[in-house]
Amino acid sequence: RNSGPPVKNERGPPQDDGAINPGSNLFVTGIHPRLSEAEVTRLFEKYGDVEKCQIMLDPHTKESRGFGFVKMVTADQADAAKEGLQGEVIEGRTLSIEKARRSRPRTPTPGKYFGPPKRGKYLLLPLSYTIN
């Protein structure tokens, strides 16, 4: 046990220029899988200029995961879009909109994404393996 004065951690959190959201990036859930980024952009353009719209896709199937990010040009436009579209039902799905915690998605880490387990695939254990 160290009884000396506390040691300051020199490393600290990694600096990430995109880590802080200035308020213009929205996290949107309840996006129907049939909606394209262009269609979602059109919904938000009623409230201002859309800088970027990104619907998150399953890396294996390339199908929509039902959520994404919409970055408006200003925080005021983002606030207006959030207020105007919150709870709207589009194609039978209810939109939920929150300020994103980050200004942009995380930088992907190297390596293979395995994702959730696939239906119909089972873990095969050797015959000598016993479960207690």
CSV table of N, CA and C in Angstrom, one decimal:
chain,number,residue,atom,x,y,z
A,1,ARG,N,0.9,-1.2,0.0
A,1,ARG,CA,0.0,0.0,0.0
A,1,ARG,C,0.9,1.2,0.0
A,2,ASN,N,0.6,2.2,-0.8
A,2,ASN,CA,1.4,3.4,-0.9
A,2,ASN,C,0.8,4.5,0.1
A,3,SER,N,1.7,4.9,1.0
A,3,SER,CA,1.3,5.9,2.0
A,3,SER,C,1.7,7.3,1.6
A,4,GLY,N,2.4,7.5,0.5
A,4,GLY,CA,2.9,8.8,0.1
A,4,GLY,C,1.7,9.6,-0.5
A,5,PRO,N,2.1,10.8,-1.0
A,5,PRO,CA,1.1,11.7,-1.6
A,5,PRO,C,0.5,11.0,-2.9
A,6,PRO,N,-0.7,11.4,-3.2
A,6,PRO,CA,-1.3,10.8,-4.4
A,6,PRO,C,-0.5,11.1,-5.7
A,7,VAL,N,-0.4,10.2,-6.6
A,7,VAL,CA,0.4,10.4,-7.8
A,7,VAL,C,-0.6,10.8,-8.9
A,8,LYS,N,-0.2,11.9,-9.6
A,8,LYS,CA,-1.1,12.4,-10.6
A,8,LYS,C,-0.9,11.5,-11.9
A,9,ASN,N,-2.0,11.1,-12.4
A,9,ASN,CA,-2.0,10.2,-13.6
A,9,ASN,C,-1.6,11.1,-14.8
A,10,GLU,N,-0.4,10.9,-15.4
A,10,GLU,CA,0.0,11.8,-16.5
A,10,GLU,C,-0.7,11.5,-17.8
A,11,ARG,N,-1.2,10.3,-17.9
A,11,ARG,CA,-1.9,10.0,-19.2
A,11,ARG,C,-3.2,10.6,-19.4
A,12,GLY,N,-4.1,10.5,-18.4
A,12,GLY,CA,-5.4,11.1,-18.5
A,12,GLY,C,-6.2,10.5,-19.6
A,13,PRO,N,-7.4,11.0,-19.9
A,13,PRO,CA,-8.2,10.4,-20.9
A,13,PRO,C,-7.6,10.8,-22.3
A,14,PRO,N,-7.8,9.9,-23.3
A,14,PRO,CA,-7.2,10.2,-24.6
A,14,PRO,C,-8.0,11.4,-25.2
A,15,GLN,N,-7.2,12.2,-25.9
A,15,GLN,CA,-7.8,13.4,-26.5
A,15,GLN,C,-8.5,13.0,-27.8
A,16,ASP,N,-9.7,13.3,-28.0
A,16,ASP,CA,-10.5,13.0,-29.2
A,16,ASP,C,-11.2,14.2,-29.7
A,17,ASP,N,-10.8,14.8,-30.8
A,17,ASP,CA,-11.4,16.0,-31.2
A,17,ASP,C,-12.9,15.9,-31.4
A,18,GLY,N,-13.4,14.7,-31.7
A,18,GLY,CA,-14.9,14.6,-31.9
A,18,GLY,C,-15.7,14.2,-30.7
A,19,ALA,N,-15.0,14.2,-29.5
A,19,ALA,CA,-15.7,13.7,-28.3
A,19,ALA,C,-16.8,14.6,-27.8
A,20,ILE,N,-16.7,15.9,-28.0
A,20,ILE,CA,-17.7,16.8,-27.4
A,20,ILE,C,-18.7,17.2,-28.5
A,21,ASN,N,-20.0,17.1,-28.1
A,21,ASN,CA,-21.0,17.5,-29.1
A,21,ASN,C,-21.4,18.9,-28.8
A,22,PRO,N,-21.2,19.8,-29.8
A,22,PRO,CA,-21.6,21.2,-29.6
A,22,PRO,C,-23.1,21.4,-29.6
A,23,GLY,N,-23.9,20.3,-29.7
A,23,GLY,CA,-25.3,20.4,-29.6
A,23,GLY,C,-26.1,20.2,-30.9
A,24,SER,N,-25.3,20.1,-32.0
A,24,SER,CA,-26.0,20.0,-33.3
A,24,SER,C,-26.1,18.5,-33.8
A,25,ASN,N,-25.6,17.6,-33.1
A,25,ASN,CA,-25.6,16.2,-33.5
A,25,ASN,C,-26.7,15.4,-32.7
A,26,LEU,N,-27.6,14.8,-33.4
A,26,LEU,CA,-28.8,14.1,-32.7
A,26,LEU,C,-28.7,12.6,-32.9
A,27,PHE,N,-29.0,11.9,-31.9
A,27,PHE,CA,-29.0,10.4,-31.9
A,27,PHE,C,-30.5,10.1,-32.0
A,28,VAL,N,-30.8,9.3,-33.1
A,28,VAL,CA,-32.2,9.1,-33.5
A,28,VAL,C,-32.5,7.6,-33.5
A,29,THR,N,-33.5,7.2,-32.7
A,29,THR,CA,-33.9,5.7,-32.7
A,29,THR,C,-35.3,5.6,-33.2
A,30,GLY,N,-35.7,4.4,-33.5
A,30,GLY,CA,-37.0,4.2,-34.1
A,30,GLY,C,-37.1,4.4,-35.6
A,31,ILE,N,-36.0,4.3,-36.2
A,31,ILE,CA,-36.0,4.5,-37.7
A,31,ILE,C,-36.4,3.2,-38.3
A,32,HIS,N,-37.4,3.2,-39.1
A,32,HIS,CA,-37.9,2.0,-39.8
A,32,HIS,C,-36.8,1.5,-40.8
A,33,PRO,N,-36.5,0.2,-40.8
A,33,PRO,CA,-35.5,-0.3,-41.7
A,33,PRO,C,-35.6,0.0,-43.1
A,34,ARG,N,-36.8,0.3,-43.6
A,34,ARG,CA,-37.0,0.7,-45.0
A,34,ARG,C,-36.6,2.1,-45.3
A,35,LEU,N,-36.5,3.0,-44.3
A,35,LEU,CA,-36.1,4.4,-44.6
A,35,LEU,C,-34.7,4.5,-44.9
A,36,SER,N,-34.4,5.3,-46.0
A,36,SER,CA,-33.1,5.5,-46.4
A,36,SER,C,-32.5,6.8,-45.7
A,37,GLU,N,-31.2,7.0,-45.8
A,37,GLU,CA,-30.6,8.2,-45.3
A,37,GLU,C,-31.2,9.4,-45.9
A,38,ALA,N,-31.5,9.4,-47.2
A,38,ALA,CA,-32.1,10.5,-48.0
A,38,ALA,C,-33.5,10.8,-47.4
A,39,GLU,N,-34.3,9.8,-47.1
A,39,GLU,CA,-35.6,10.0,-46.6
A,39,GLU,C,-35.6,10.6,-45.1
A,40,VAL,N,-34.6,10.1,-44.3
A,40,VAL,CA,-34.5,10.7,-43.0
A,40,VAL,C,-34.0,12.1,-43.1
A,41,THR,N,-33.1,12.4,-44.0
A,41,THR,CA,-32.6,13.8,-44.2
A,41,THR,C,-33.8,14.7,-44.5
A,42,ARG,N,-34.7,14.2,-45.4
A,42,ARG,CA,-35.8,15.1,-45.8
A,42,ARG,C,-36.7,15.4,-44.6
A,43,LEU,N,-36.9,14.4,-43.7
A,43,LEU,CA,-37.7,14.7,-42.5
A,43,LEU,C,-37.1,15.8,-41.7
A,44,PHE,N,-35.7,15.8,-41.5
A,44,PHE,CA,-35.1,16.8,-40.7
A,44,PHE,C,-34.9,18.1,-41.4
A,45,GLU,N,-34.8,18.1,-42.7
A,45,GLU,CA,-34.6,19.4,-43.4
A,45,GLU,C,-35.8,20.4,-43.2
A,46,LYS,N,-36.9,19.9,-42.7
A,46,LYS,CA,-38.0,20.8,-42.4
A,46,LYS,C,-37.6,21.8,-41.3
A,47,TYR,N,-36.6,21.5,-40.5
A,47,TYR,CA,-36.2,22.2,-39.4
A,47,TYR,C,-34.9,22.9,-39.5
A,48,GLY,N,-34.2,22.8,-40.7
A,48,GLY,CA,-32.9,23.4,-40.9
A,48,GLY,C,-32.1,22.6,-41.9
A,49,ASP,N,-30.8,23.0,-42.0
A,49,ASP,CA,-29.9,22.4,-42.9
A,49,ASP,C,-29.3,21.2,-42.2
A,50,VAL,N,-29.3,20.0,-42.9
A,50,VAL,CA,-28.7,18.8,-42.4
A,50,VAL,C,-27.3,18.7,-43.0
A,51,GLU,N,-26.3,18.7,-42.1
A,51,GLU,CA,-24.9,18.5,-42.5
A,51,GLU,C,-24.6,17.1,-42.9
A,52,LYS,N,-25.2,16.1,-42.1
A,52,LYS,CA,-24.9,14.7,-42.3
A,52,LYS,C,-26.0,13.9,-41.7
A,53,CYS,N,-26.3,12.8,-42.4
A,53,CYS,CA,-27.3,11.8,-41.8
A,53,CYS,C,-26.6,10.4,-42.0
A,54,GLN,N,-26.5,9.7,-40.9
A,54,GLN,CA,-25.9,8.4,-41.0
A,54,GLN,C,-26.8,7.3,-40.3
A,55,ILE,N,-27.3,6.4,-41.0
A,55,ILE,CA,-28.1,5.3,-40.4
A,55,ILE,C,-27.1,4.1,-40.1
A,56,MET,N,-27.1,3.6,-38.9
A,56,MET,CA,-26.1,2.6,-38.6
A,56,MET,C,-26.6,1.2,-39.2
A,57,LEU,N,-25.7,0.5,-39.8
A,57,LEU,CA,-26.0,-0.8,-40.5
A,57,LEU,C,-25.3,-1.9,-39.8
A,58,ASP,N,-26.0,-3.1,-39.8
A,58,ASP,CA,-25.3,-4.3,-39.3
A,58,ASP,C,-24.2,-4.6,-40.3
A,59,PRO,N,-23.0,-4.8,-39.8
A,59,PRO,CA,-21.8,-5.0,-40.7
A,59,PRO,C,-21.9,-6.3,-41.5
A,60,HIS,N,-22.7,-7.3,-41.0
A,60,HIS,CA,-22.8,-8.6,-41.8
A,60,HIS,C,-23.9,-8.5,-42.8
A,61,THR,N,-25.1,-8.1,-42.4
A,61,THR,CA,-26.2,-8.1,-43.3
A,61,THR,C,-26.4,-6.8,-44.1
A,62,LYS,N,-25.8,-5.8,-43.7
A,62,LYS,CA,-25.9,-4.4,-44.3
A,62,LYS,C,-27.3,-3.9,-44.1
A,63,GLU,N,-28.1,-4.5,-43.2
A,63,GLU,CA,-29.5,-4.0,-43.0
A,63,GLU,C,-29.4,-2.9,-41.9
A,64,SER,N,-30.4,-2.0,-41.9
A,64,SER,CA,-30.5,-0.9,-40.9
A,64,SER,C,-30.6,-1.5,-39.5
A,65,ARG,N,-30.0,-0.9,-38.6
A,65,ARG,CA,-30.1,-1.3,-37.2
A,65,ARG,C,-31.2,-0.5,-36.5
A,66,GLY,N,-31.8,0.4,-37.2
A,66,GLY,CA,-33.0,1.1,-36.7
A,66,GLY,C,-32.6,2.4,-35.9
A,67,PHE,N,-31.4,2.8,-36.0
A,67,PHE,CA,-31.0,4.0,-35.3
A,67,PHE,C,-29.9,4.7,-36.1
A,68,GLY,N,-29.6,6.0,-35.8
A,68,GLY,CA,-28.6,6.7,-36.5
A,68,GLY,C,-28.3,8.0,-35.9
A,69,PHE,N,-27.6,8.8,-36.7
A,69,PHE,CA,-27.2,10.2,-36.2
A,69,PHE,C,-27.6,11.2,-37.3
A,70,VAL,N,-28.1,12.3,-36.9
A,70,VAL,CA,-28.4,13.4,-37.8
A,70,VAL,C,-27.7,14.6,-37.3
A,71,LYS,N,-26.8,15.2,-38.1
A,71,LYS,CA,-26.1,16.4,-37.6
A,71,LYS,C,-26.6,17.6,-38.4
A,72,MET,N,-27.2,18.5,-37.6
A,72,MET,CA,-27.7,19.7,-38.2
A,72,MET,C,-26.6,20.7,-38.2
A,73,VAL,N,-26.7,21.8,-39.0
A,73,VAL,CA,-25.7,22.8,-39.1
A,73,VAL,C,-25.5,23.6,-37.8
A,74,THR,N,-26.6,23.9,-37.1
A,74,THR,CA,-26.5,24.6,-35.8
A,74,THR,C,-27.3,23.9,-34.7
A,75,ALA,N,-26.9,24.2,-33.5
A,75,ALA,CA,-27.6,23.6,-32.3
A,75,ALA,C,-29.1,24.1,-32.3
A,76,ASP,N,-29.4,25.3,-32.7
A,76,ASP,CA,-30.8,25.7,-32.7
A,76,ASP,C,-31.6,24.9,-33.7
A,77,GLN,N,-31.0,24.6,-34.8
A,77,GLN,CA,-31.8,23.8,-35.8
A,77,GLN,C,-32.0,22.4,-35.2
A,78,ALA,N,-31.0,21.8,-34.5
A,78,ALA,CA,-31.1,20.5,-33.9
A,78,ALA,C,-32.2,20.5,-32.8
A,79,ASP,N,-32.2,21.6,-32.0
A,79,ASP,CA,-33.3,21.7,-31.0
A,79,ASP,C,-34.7,21.7,-31.7
A,80,ALA,N,-34.8,22.5,-32.8
A,80,ALA,CA,-36.1,22.6,-33.5
A,80,ALA,C,-36.5,21.2,-34.0
A,81,ALA,N,-35.5,20.5,-34.6
A,81,ALA,CA,-35.8,19.2,-35.2
A,81,ALA,C,-36.2,18.2,-34.1
A,82,LYS,N,-35.5,18.3,-33.0
A,82,LYS,CA,-35.8,17.4,-31.8
A,82,LYS,C,-37.2,17.6,-31.3
A,83,GLU,N,-37.6,18.9,-31.2
A,83,GLU,CA,-38.9,19.3,-30.7
A,83,GLU,C,-40.0,18.9,-31.7
A,84,GLY,N,-39.7,19.1,-33.0
A,84,GLY,CA,-40.7,18.9,-34.0
A,84,GLY,C,-40.9,17.4,-34.3
A,85,LEU,N,-39.9,16.6,-34.2
A,85,LEU,CA,-40.0,15.2,-34.6
A,85,LEU,C,-40.1,14.2,-33.5
A,86,GLN,N,-39.8,14.6,-32.2
A,86,GLN,CA,-39.9,13.7,-31.1
A,86,GLN,C,-41.2,13.0,-31.0
A,87,GLY,N,-41.2,11.7,-31.0
A,87,GLY,CA,-42.5,11.0,-30.8
A,87,GLY,C,-43.3,10.8,-32.1
A,88,GLU,N,-42.8,11.4,-33.2
A,88,GLU,CA,-43.5,11.2,-34.5
A,88,GLU,C,-43.5,9.7,-34.9
A,89,VAL,N,-44.6,9.3,-35.4
A,89,VAL,CA,-44.7,7.9,-35.9
A,89,VAL,C,-44.5,7.9,-37.4
A,90,ILE,N,-43.4,7.3,-37.9
A,90,ILE,CA,-43.0,7.2,-39.3
A,90,ILE,C,-43.0,5.7,-39.7
A,91,GLU,N,-43.8,5.3,-40.6
A,91,GLU,CA,-43.8,3.9,-41.1
A,91,GLU,C,-44.1,3.0,-39.9
A,92,GLY,N,-44.9,3.4,-38.9
A,92,GLY,CA,-45.3,2.5,-37.8
A,92,GLY,C,-44.3,2.5,-36.7
A,93,ARG,N,-43.2,3.3,-36.8
A,93,ARG,CA,-42.2,3.3,-35.7
A,93,ARG,C,-42.2,4.7,-35.1
A,94,THR,N,-42.0,4.8,-33.8
A,94,THR,CA,-42.0,6.1,-33.1
A,94,THR,C,-40.5,6.6,-33.0
A,95,LEU,N,-40.3,7.8,-33.5
A,95,LEU,CA,-39.0,8.3,-33.4
A,95,LEU,C,-38.7,8.8,-32.0
A,96,SER,N,-37.5,8.6,-31.6
A,96,SER,CA,-37.0,9.1,-30.3
A,96,SER,C,-35.7,9.8,-30.6
A,97,ILE,N,-35.6,11.1,-30.2
A,97,ILE,CA,-34.4,11.9,-30.5
A,97,ILE,C,-33.8,12.5,-29.3
A,98,GLU,N,-32.5,12.3,-29.2
A,98,GLU,CA,-31.7,12.8,-28.1
A,98,GLU,C,-30.5,13.5,-28.6
A,99,LYS,N,-29.9,14.4,-27.8
A,99,LYS,CA,-28.6,15.0,-28.2
A,99,LYS,C,-27.6,13.9,-28.1
A,100,ALA,N,-26.8,13.7,-29.2
A,100,ALA,CA,-25.8,12.7,-29.1
A,100,ALA,C,-24.7,13.1,-28.1
A,101,ARG,N,-24.1,12.1,-27.5
A,101,ARG,CA,-23.1,12.4,-26.5
A,101,ARG,C,-21.8,12.9,-27.1
A,102,ARG,N,-21.6,12.5,-28.4
A,102,ARG,CA,-20.4,12.9,-29.1
A,102,ARG,C,-20.8,13.7,-30.4
A,103,SER,N,-19.8,14.4,-30.9
A,103,SER,CA,-20.1,15.2,-32.1
A,103,SER,C,-20.1,14.3,-33.4
A,104,ARG,N,-19.5,13.1,-33.2
A,104,ARG,CA,-19.4,12.2,-34.4
A,104,ARG,C,-19.2,10.8,-33.8
A,105,PRO,N,-19.5,9.8,-34.6
A,105,PRO,CA,-19.4,8.4,-34.2
A,105,PRO,C,-17.9,8.1,-33.8
A,106,ARG,N,-17.8,7.1,-32.9
A,106,ARG,CA,-16.4,6.7,-32.5
A,106,ARG,C,-15.6,6.3,-33.7
A,107,THR,N,-14.3,6.4,-33.7
A,107,THR,CA,-13.4,5.9,-34.7
A,107,THR,C,-13.4,4.4,-34.5
A,108,PRO,N,-13.7,3.6,-35.6
A,108,PRO,CA,-13.7,2.2,-35.5
A,108,PRO,C,-12.3,1.7,-35.0
A,109,THR,N,-12.4,0.6,-34.1
A,109,THR,CA,-11.2,0.0,-33.7
A,109,THR,C,-10.8,-1.0,-34.7
A,110,PRO,N,-9.5,-1.3,-34.7
A,110,PRO,CA,-9.0,-2.3,-35.7
A,110,PRO,C,-9.5,-3.7,-35.2
A,111,GLY,N,-9.7,-4.6,-36.1
A,111,GLY,CA,-10.1,-6.0,-35.7
A,111,GLY,C,-11.4,-6.3,-36.4
A,112,LYS,N,-11.8,-7.5,-36.2
A,112,LYS,CA,-13.0,-8.0,-36.8
A,112,LYS,C,-14.2,-7.8,-35.9
A,113,TYR,N,-15.3,-7.4,-36.4
A,113,TYR,CA,-16.6,-7.2,-35.6
A,113,TYR,C,-17.3,-8.6,-35.8
A,114,PHE,N,-17.6,-9.2,-34.6
A,114,PHE,CA,-18.3,-10.4,-34.7
A,114,PHE,C,-19.8,-10.2,-34.5
A,115,GLY,N,-20.2,-9.1,-33.8
A,115,GLY,CA,-21.6,-8.8,-33.7
A,115,GLY,C,-22.4,-9.8,-32.8
A,116,PRO,N,-23.7,-9.7,-32.8
A,116,PRO,CA,-24.5,-10.6,-32.0
A,116,PRO,C,-24.5,-12.0,-32.6
A,117,PRO,N,-24.7,-13.0,-31.8
A,117,PRO,CA,-24.7,-14.4,-32.4
A,117,PRO,C,-25.8,-14.5,-33.5
A,118,LYS,N,-25.5,-15.3,-34.4
A,118,LYS,CA,-26.4,-15.5,-35.6
A,118,LYS,C,-27.3,-16.7,-35.3
A,119,ARG,N,-28.6,-16.5,-35.7
A,119,ARG,CA,-29.6,-17.5,-35.5
A,119,ARG,C,-29.2,-18.8,-36.3
A,120,GLY,N,-29.4,-19.9,-35.7
A,120,GLY,CA,-29.2,-21.2,-36.4
A,120,GLY,C,-27.7,-21.7,-36.2
A,121,LYS,N,-26.9,-20.9,-35.6
A,121,LYS,CA,-25.5,-21.3,-35.3
A,121,LYS,C,-25.4,-21.7,-33.9
A,122,TYR,N,-24.8,-22.9,-33.6
A,122,TYR,CA,-24.7,-23.3,-32.3
A,122,TYR,C,-23.3,-23.6,-31.9
A,123,LEU,N,-23.0,-23.4,-30.6
A,123,LEU,CA,-21.6,-23.7,-30.2
A,123,LEU,C,-21.5,-25.2,-30.0
A,124,LEU,N,-20.5,-25.8,-30.7
A,124,LEU,CA,-20.3,-27.2,-30.6
A,124,LEU,C,-19.2,-27.5,-29.6
A,125,LEU,N,-19.5,-28.3,-28.6
A,125,LEU,CA,-18.5,-28.6,-27.6
A,125,LEU,C,-18.0,-30.0,-27.8
A,126,PRO,N,-16.7,-30.2,-27.5
A,126,PRO,CA,-16.1,-31.6,-27.7
A,126,PRO,C,-16.9,-32.6,-26.8
A,127,LEU,N,-17.0,-33.8,-27.2
A,127,LEU,CA,-17.7,-34.8,-26.4
A,127,LEU,C,-17.2,-35.0,-25.0
A,128,SER,N,-15.9,-34.8,-24.8
A,128,SER,CA,-15.3,-35.0,-23.5
A,128,SER,C,-15.6,-33.8,-22.6
A,129,TYR,N,-16.2,-32.7,-23.1
A,129,TYR,CA,-16.5,-31.6,-22.2
A,129,TYR,C,-17.7,-31.8,-21.4
A,130,THR,N,-17.7,-31.5,-20.1
A,130,THR,CA,-18.9,-31.7,-19.3
A,130,THR,C,-19.2,-30.3,-18.7
A,131,ILE,N,-20.5,-30.1,-18.5
A,131,ILE,CA,-21.0,-28.9,-17.9
A,131,ILE,C,-21.6,-29.2,-16.6
A,132,ASN,N,-21.1,-28.6,-15.5
A,132,ASN,CA,-21.5,-28.9,-14.1
A,132,ASN,C,-22.7,-28.0,-13.8
